[in-house]
Short mmCIF file of C-alpha atoms and ligand atoms in Angstrom, two decimals:
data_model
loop_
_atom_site.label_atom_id
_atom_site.label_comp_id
_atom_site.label_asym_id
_atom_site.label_seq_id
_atom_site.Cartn_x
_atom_site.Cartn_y
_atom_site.Cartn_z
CA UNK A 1 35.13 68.70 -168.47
CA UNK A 2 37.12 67.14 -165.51
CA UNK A 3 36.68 69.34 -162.52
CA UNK A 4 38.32 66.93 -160.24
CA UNK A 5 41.76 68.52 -158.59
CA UNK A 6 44.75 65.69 -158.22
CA UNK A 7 47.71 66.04 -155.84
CA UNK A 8 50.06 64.57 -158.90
CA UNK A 9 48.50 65.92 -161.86
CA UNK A 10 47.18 68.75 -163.03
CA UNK A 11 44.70 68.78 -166.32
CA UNK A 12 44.32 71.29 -168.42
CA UNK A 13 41.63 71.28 -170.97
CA UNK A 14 41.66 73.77 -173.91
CA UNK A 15 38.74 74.93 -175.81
CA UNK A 16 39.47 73.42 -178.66
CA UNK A 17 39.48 69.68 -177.68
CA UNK A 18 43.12 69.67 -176.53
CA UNK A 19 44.15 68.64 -172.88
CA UNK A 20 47.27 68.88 -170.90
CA UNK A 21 48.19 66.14 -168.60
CA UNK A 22 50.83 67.23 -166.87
CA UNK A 23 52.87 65.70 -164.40
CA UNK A 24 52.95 67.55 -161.42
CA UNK A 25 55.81 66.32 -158.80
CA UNK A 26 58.80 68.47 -159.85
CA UNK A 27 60.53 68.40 -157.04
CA UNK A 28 60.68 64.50 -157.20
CA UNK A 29 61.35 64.93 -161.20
CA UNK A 30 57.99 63.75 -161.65
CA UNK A 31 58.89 59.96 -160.06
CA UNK A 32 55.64 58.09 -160.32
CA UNK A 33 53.74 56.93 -156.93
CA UNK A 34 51.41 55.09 -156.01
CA UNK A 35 49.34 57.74 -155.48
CA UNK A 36 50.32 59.25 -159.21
CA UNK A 37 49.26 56.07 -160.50
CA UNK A 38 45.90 55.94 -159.32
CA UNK A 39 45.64 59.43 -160.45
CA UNK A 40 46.31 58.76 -163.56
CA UNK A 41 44.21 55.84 -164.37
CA UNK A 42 41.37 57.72 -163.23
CA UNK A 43 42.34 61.07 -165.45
CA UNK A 44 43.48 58.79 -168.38
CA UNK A 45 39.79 56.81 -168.17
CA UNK A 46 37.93 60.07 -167.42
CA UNK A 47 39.44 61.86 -170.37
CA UNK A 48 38.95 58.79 -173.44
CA UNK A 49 34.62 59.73 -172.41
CA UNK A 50 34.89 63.62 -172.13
CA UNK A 51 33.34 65.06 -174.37
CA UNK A 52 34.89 68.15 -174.30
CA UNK A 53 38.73 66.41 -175.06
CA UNK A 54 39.61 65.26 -178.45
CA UNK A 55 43.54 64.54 -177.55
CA UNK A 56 45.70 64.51 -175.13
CA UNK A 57 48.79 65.89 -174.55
CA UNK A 58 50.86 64.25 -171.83
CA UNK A 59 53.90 66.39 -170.10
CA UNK A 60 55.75 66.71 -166.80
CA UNK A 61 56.47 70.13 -164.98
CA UNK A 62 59.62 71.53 -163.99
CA UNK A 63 62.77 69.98 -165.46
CA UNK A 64 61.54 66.33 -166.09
CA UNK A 65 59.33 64.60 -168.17
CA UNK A 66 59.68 61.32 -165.44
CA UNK A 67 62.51 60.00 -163.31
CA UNK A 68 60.11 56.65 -163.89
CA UNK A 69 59.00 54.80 -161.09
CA UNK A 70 59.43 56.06 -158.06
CA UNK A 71 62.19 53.92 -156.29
CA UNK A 72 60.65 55.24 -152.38
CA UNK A 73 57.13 55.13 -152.71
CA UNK A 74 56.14 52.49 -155.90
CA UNK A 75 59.16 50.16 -154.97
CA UNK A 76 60.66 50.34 -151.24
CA UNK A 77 57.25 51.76 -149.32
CA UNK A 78 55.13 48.02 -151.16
CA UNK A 79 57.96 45.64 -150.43
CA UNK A 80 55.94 42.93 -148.19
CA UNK A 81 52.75 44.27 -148.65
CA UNK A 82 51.56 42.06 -151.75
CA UNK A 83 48.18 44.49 -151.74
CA UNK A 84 49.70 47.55 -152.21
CA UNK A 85 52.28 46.54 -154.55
CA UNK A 86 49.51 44.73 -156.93
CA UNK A 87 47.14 47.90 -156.85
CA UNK A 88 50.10 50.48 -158.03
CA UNK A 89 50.97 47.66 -160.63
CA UNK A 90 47.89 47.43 -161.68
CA UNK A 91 47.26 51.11 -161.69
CA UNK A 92 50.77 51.83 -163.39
CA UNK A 93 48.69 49.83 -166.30
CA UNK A 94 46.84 53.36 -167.59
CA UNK A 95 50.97 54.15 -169.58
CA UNK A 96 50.46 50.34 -171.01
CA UNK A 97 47.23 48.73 -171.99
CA UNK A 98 45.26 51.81 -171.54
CA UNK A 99 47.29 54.14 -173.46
CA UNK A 100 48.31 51.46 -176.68
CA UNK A 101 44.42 51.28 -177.90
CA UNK A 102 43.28 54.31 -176.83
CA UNK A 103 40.14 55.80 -178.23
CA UNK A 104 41.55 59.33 -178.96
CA UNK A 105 45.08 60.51 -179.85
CA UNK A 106 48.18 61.08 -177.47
CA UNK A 107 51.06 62.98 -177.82
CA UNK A 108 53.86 62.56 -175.35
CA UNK A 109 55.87 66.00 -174.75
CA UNK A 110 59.50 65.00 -173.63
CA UNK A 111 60.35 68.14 -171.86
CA UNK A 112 63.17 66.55 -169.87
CA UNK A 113 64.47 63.55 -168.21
CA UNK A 114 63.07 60.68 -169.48
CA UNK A 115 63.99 57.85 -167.68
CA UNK A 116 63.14 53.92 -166.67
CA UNK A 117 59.40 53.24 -166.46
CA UNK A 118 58.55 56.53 -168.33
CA UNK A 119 59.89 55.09 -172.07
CA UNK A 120 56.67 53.14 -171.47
CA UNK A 121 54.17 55.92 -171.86
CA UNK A 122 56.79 57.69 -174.01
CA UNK A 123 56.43 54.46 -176.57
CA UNK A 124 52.74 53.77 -175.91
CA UNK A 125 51.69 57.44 -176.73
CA UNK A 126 50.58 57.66 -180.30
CA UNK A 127 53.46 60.22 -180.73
CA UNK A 128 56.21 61.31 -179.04
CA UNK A 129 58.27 64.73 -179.65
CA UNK A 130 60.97 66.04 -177.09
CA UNK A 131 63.36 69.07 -177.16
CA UNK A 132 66.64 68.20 -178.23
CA UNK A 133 68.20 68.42 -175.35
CA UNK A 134 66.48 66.57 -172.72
CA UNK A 135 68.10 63.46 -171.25
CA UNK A 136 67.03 60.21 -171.95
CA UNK A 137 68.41 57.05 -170.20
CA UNK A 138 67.50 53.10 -168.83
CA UNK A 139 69.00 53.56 -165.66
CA UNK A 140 67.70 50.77 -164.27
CA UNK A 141 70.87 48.56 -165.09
CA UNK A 142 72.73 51.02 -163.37
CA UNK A 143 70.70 51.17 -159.82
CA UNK A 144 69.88 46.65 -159.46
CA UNK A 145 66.85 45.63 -162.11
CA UNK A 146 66.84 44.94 -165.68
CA UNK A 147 64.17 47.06 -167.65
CA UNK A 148 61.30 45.76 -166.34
CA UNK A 149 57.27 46.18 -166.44
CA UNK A 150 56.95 45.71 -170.01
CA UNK A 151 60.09 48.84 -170.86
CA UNK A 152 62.79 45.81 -172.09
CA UNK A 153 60.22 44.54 -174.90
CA UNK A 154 58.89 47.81 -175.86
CA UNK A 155 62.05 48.71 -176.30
CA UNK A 156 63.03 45.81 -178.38
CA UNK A 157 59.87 46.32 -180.53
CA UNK A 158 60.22 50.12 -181.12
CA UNK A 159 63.63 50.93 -182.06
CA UNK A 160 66.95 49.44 -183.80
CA UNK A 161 67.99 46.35 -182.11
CA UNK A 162 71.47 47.00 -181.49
CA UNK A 163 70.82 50.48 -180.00
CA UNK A 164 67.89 47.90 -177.68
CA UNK A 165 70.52 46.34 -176.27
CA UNK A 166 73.35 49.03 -176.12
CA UNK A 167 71.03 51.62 -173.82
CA UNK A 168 69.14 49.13 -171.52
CA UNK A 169 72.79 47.07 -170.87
CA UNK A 170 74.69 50.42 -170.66
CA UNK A 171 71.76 52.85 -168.71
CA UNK A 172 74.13 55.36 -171.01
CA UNK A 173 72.35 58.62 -171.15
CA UNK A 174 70.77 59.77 -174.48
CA UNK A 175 69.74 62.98 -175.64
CA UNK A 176 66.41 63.95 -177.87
CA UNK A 177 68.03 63.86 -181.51
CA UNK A 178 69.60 60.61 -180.51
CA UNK A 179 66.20 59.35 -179.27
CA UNK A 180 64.98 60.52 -182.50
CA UNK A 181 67.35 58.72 -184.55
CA UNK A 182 66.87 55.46 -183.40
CA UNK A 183 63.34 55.70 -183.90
CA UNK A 184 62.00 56.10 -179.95
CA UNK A 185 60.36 59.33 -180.41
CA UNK A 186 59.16 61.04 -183.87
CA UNK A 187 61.56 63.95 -183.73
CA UNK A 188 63.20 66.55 -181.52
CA UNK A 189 62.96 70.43 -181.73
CA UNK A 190 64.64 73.17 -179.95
CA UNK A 191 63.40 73.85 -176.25
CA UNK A 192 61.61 76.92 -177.47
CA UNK A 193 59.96 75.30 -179.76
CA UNK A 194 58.88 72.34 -178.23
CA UNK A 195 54.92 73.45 -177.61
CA UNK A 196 54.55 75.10 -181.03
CA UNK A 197 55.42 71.86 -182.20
CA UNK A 198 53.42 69.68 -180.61
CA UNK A 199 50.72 71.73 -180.90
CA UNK A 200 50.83 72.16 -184.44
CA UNK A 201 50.89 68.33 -184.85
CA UNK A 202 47.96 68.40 -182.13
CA UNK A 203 45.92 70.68 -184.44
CA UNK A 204 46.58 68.67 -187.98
CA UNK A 205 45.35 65.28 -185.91
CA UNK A 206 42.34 67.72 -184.61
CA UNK A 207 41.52 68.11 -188.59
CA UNK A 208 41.20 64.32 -189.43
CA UNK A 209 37.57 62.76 -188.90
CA UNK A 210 38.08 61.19 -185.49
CA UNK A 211 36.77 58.19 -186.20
CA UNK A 212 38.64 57.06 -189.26
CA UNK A 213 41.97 58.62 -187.17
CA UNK A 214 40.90 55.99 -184.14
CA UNK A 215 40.56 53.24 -186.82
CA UNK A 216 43.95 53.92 -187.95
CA UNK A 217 45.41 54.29 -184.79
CA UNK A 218 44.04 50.76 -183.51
CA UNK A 219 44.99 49.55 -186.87
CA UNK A 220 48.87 50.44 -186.78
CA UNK A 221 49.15 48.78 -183.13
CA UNK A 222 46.88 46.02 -183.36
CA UNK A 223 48.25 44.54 -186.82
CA UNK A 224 51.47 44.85 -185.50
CA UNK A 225 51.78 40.55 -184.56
CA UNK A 226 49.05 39.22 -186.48
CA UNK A 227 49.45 37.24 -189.31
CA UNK A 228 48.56 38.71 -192.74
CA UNK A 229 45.55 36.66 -192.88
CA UNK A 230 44.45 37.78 -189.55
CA UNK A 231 45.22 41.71 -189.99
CA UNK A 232 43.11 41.51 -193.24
CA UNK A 233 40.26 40.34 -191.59
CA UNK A 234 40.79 42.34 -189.38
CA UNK A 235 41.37 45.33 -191.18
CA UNK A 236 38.13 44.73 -193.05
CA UNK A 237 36.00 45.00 -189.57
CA UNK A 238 37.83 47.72 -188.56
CA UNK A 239 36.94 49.15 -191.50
CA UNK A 240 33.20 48.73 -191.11
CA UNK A 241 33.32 49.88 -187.73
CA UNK A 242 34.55 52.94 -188.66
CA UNK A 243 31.02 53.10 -191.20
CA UNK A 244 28.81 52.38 -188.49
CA UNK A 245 30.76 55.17 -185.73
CA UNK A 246 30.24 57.65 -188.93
CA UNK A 247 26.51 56.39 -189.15
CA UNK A 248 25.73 57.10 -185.24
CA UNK A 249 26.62 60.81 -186.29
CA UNK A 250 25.02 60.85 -189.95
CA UNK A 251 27.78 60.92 -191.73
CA UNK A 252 29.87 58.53 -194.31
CA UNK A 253 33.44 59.87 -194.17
CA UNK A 254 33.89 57.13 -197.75
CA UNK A 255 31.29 58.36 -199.32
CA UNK A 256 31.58 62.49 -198.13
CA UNK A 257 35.85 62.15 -199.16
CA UNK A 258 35.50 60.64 -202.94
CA UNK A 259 32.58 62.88 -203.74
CA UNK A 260 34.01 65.47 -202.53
CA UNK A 261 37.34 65.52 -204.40
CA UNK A 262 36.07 63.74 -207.64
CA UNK A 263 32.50 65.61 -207.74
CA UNK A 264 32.82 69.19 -206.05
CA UNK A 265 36.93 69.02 -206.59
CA UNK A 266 36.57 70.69 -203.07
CA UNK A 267 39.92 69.25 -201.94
CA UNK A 268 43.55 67.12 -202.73
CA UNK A 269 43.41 64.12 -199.85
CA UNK A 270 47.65 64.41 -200.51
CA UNK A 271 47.64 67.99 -198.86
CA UNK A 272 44.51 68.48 -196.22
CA UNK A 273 41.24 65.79 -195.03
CA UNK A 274 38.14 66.28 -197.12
CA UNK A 275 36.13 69.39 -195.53
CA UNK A 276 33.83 68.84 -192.60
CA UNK A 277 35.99 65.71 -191.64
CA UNK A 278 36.52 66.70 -187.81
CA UNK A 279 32.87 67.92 -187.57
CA UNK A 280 30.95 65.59 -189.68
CA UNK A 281 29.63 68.41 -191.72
CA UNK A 282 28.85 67.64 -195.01
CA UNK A 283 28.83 69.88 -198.32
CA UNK A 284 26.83 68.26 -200.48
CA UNK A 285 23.13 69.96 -201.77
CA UNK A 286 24.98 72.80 -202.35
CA UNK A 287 26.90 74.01 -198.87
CA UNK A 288 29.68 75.37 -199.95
CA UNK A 289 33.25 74.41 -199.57
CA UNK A 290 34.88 76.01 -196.48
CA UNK A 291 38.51 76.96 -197.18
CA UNK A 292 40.81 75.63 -194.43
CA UNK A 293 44.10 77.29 -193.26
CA UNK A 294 45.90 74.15 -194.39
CA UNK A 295 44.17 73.88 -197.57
CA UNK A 296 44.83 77.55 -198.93
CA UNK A 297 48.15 77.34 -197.70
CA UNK A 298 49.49 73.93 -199.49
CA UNK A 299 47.02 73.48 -202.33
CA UNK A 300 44.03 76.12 -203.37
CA UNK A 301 40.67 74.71 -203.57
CA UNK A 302 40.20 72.83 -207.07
CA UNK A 303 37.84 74.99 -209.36
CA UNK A 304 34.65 72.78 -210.58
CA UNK A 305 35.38 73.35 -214.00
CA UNK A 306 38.96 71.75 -213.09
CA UNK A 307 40.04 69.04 -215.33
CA UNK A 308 42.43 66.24 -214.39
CA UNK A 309 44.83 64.93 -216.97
N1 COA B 401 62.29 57.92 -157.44
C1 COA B 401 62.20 58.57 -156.28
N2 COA B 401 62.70 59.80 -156.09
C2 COA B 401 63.30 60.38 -157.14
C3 COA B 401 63.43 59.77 -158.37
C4 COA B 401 62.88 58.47 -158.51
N3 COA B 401 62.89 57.80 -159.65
N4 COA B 401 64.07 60.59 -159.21
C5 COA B 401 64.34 61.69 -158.51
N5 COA B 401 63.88 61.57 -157.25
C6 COA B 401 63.96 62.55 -156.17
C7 COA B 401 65.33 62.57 -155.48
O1 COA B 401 65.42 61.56 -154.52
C8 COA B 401 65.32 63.96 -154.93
O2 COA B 401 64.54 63.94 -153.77
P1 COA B 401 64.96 64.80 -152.44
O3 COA B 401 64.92 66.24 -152.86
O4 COA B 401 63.95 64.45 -151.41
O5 COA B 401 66.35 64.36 -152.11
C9 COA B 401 64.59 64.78 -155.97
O6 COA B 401 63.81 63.85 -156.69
C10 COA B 401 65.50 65.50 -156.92
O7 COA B 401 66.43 64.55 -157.44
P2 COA B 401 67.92 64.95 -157.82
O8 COA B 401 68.66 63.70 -158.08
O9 COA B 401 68.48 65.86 -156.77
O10 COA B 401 67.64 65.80 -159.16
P3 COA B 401 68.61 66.05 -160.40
O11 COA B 401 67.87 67.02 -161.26
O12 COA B 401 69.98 66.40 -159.96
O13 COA B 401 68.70 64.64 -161.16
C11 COA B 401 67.79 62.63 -162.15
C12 COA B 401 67.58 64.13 -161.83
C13 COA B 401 66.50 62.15 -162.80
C14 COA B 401 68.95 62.49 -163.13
C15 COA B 401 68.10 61.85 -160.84
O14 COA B 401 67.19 62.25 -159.83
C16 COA B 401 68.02 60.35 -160.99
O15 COA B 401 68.95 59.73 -161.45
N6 COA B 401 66.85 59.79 -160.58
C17 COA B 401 66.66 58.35 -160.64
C18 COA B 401 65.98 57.98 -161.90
C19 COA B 401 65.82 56.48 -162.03
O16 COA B 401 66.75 55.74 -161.95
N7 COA B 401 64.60 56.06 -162.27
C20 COA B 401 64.36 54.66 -162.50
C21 COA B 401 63.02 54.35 -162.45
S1 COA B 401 62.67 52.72 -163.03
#
């Protein structure tokens, strides 16, 4: 549990493993400081060793997600101080490196203006869902800088080339299904609907065994510009790292999902994760099947006697 108070951010940590990072400088539409920065680094390294947060949901308050970088305090207030400038960079780092491999899932909430440096934590969250009608835009063309930190390549290697190059050399706004179209965030949903959403999607990651869900995770980015030789290999030790993070808990997801669907027909893999997958909880010498929501709702628990054609 973080009991720390920020003067940027406030955290909000749910029972059940989810917590709320959420932006907390409204009035400035959540423009990111200095001072934010080093907030969230710590926050953002605090949380991926809590034990009591499984993902994290990042959000802004008031009527922005982030107006980016904050052109006052992270860019005029470090001109000609070289010290200050290279600790915020190197504190803005926690929506880049730290973020892209992190060790438990992230789901950015777009609950308004998106804008400049904020596509990067937008694209390096695992996920990304925003209401349809917030505003997205790379304004930076429009107020003296080209797309800069690391937002011009991201953007190059997340969505459809031509719609790269239209936004960043335009700064044209964008709205949430539009963002959604060309692939920047996963999809868009009415304002009202914007937690349920993301908190439904929170709860279905919340299922999966966390281990194989990091492996995958890691897997999906770090593949991304290997060669195939490379991401097999690669693949392979991910793979057996995933064993060995099951083993410090006594558990073999492999092992507990195929004997679980073939022997005890306990569960279809298409619809729901084998039972006991977020807990490590294992059926076998004869604990019974628990029935999950998801499970009862999509596809009833196979009978024993079940036979496959
Ligand atoms: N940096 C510093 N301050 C910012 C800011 C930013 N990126 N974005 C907003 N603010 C501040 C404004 O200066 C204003 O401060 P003030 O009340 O002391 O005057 C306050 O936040 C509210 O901004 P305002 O423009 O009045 O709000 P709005 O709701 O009408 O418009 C935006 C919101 C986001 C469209 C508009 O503020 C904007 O264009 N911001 C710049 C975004 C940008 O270019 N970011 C690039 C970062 S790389």
């Amino acid at each position: 549990m973080l009991k720390k108070k920020f003067s940027c951010v406030k955290v909000d940590q749910q029972k059940d493993g989810i917590t709320w990072v959420i932006f907390n400088r409204p009035e400035k539409r959540n423009a990111m400081s200095p001072t934010f920065h080093a907030e969230m680094m710590e926050i953002m390294k605090s949380l991926e060793t809590d034990p009591d947060t499984k993902l994290v949901i990042l959000t802004g308050a008031g009527t922005a997600y982030s107006a980016g970088q904050d052109l006052k305090e992270y860019f005029r207030e470090t001109d000609g101080n070289n010290a200050a400038k290279a600790a915020a960079g190197a504190n803005s780092r926690w929506r880049s490196d730290v973020l892209w491999m992190y060790n438990k899932p992230t789901i950015a909430m777009i609950n308004g203006f998106c804008i400049g440096g904020a596509f990067t934590h937008c694209i390096c969250s695992d996920f990304a869902i925003a209401a349809h009608d917030v505003t997205f835009s790379l304004s930076e063309v429009n107020w003296g800088i080209l797309p800069g930190g690391m937002v011009s390549k991201m953007m190059s290697d997340t969505v459809r080339p031509r719609d790269a190059m239209f936004y960043a050399a335009t700064g044209r706004p964008f709205n949430g299904k539009k963002a959604a179209e060309i692939g920047l965030i996963n999809f868009s949903v009415a304002k009202k609907d914007l937690k349920r959403e993301t908190l439904k999607l929170a709860r279905e990651l919340l299922e999966k065994n966390p281990n194989v869900l990091r492996g995958t995770k890691h897997a999906i980015r770090a593949t991304q510009t290997m060669s195939w030789r490379a991401a097999a290999d690669y693949l392979a030790a991910k793979q057996a790292e995933i064993k060995m993070r099951d083993a410090a808990r006594g558990h073999d997801s492999y092992k507990e999902g195929i004997r679980q669907f073939i022997d005890e027909k306990a569960y279809r893999p298409v619809f729901s994760p084998y039972v006991g997958a977020s807990d490590g909880k294992t059926t076998e010498k004869g604990g019974k099947p628990r029935a999950s929501g998801a499970r009862k709702k999509k596809a009833p628990a196979r009978k024993k006697s079940a036979k496959r054609k």
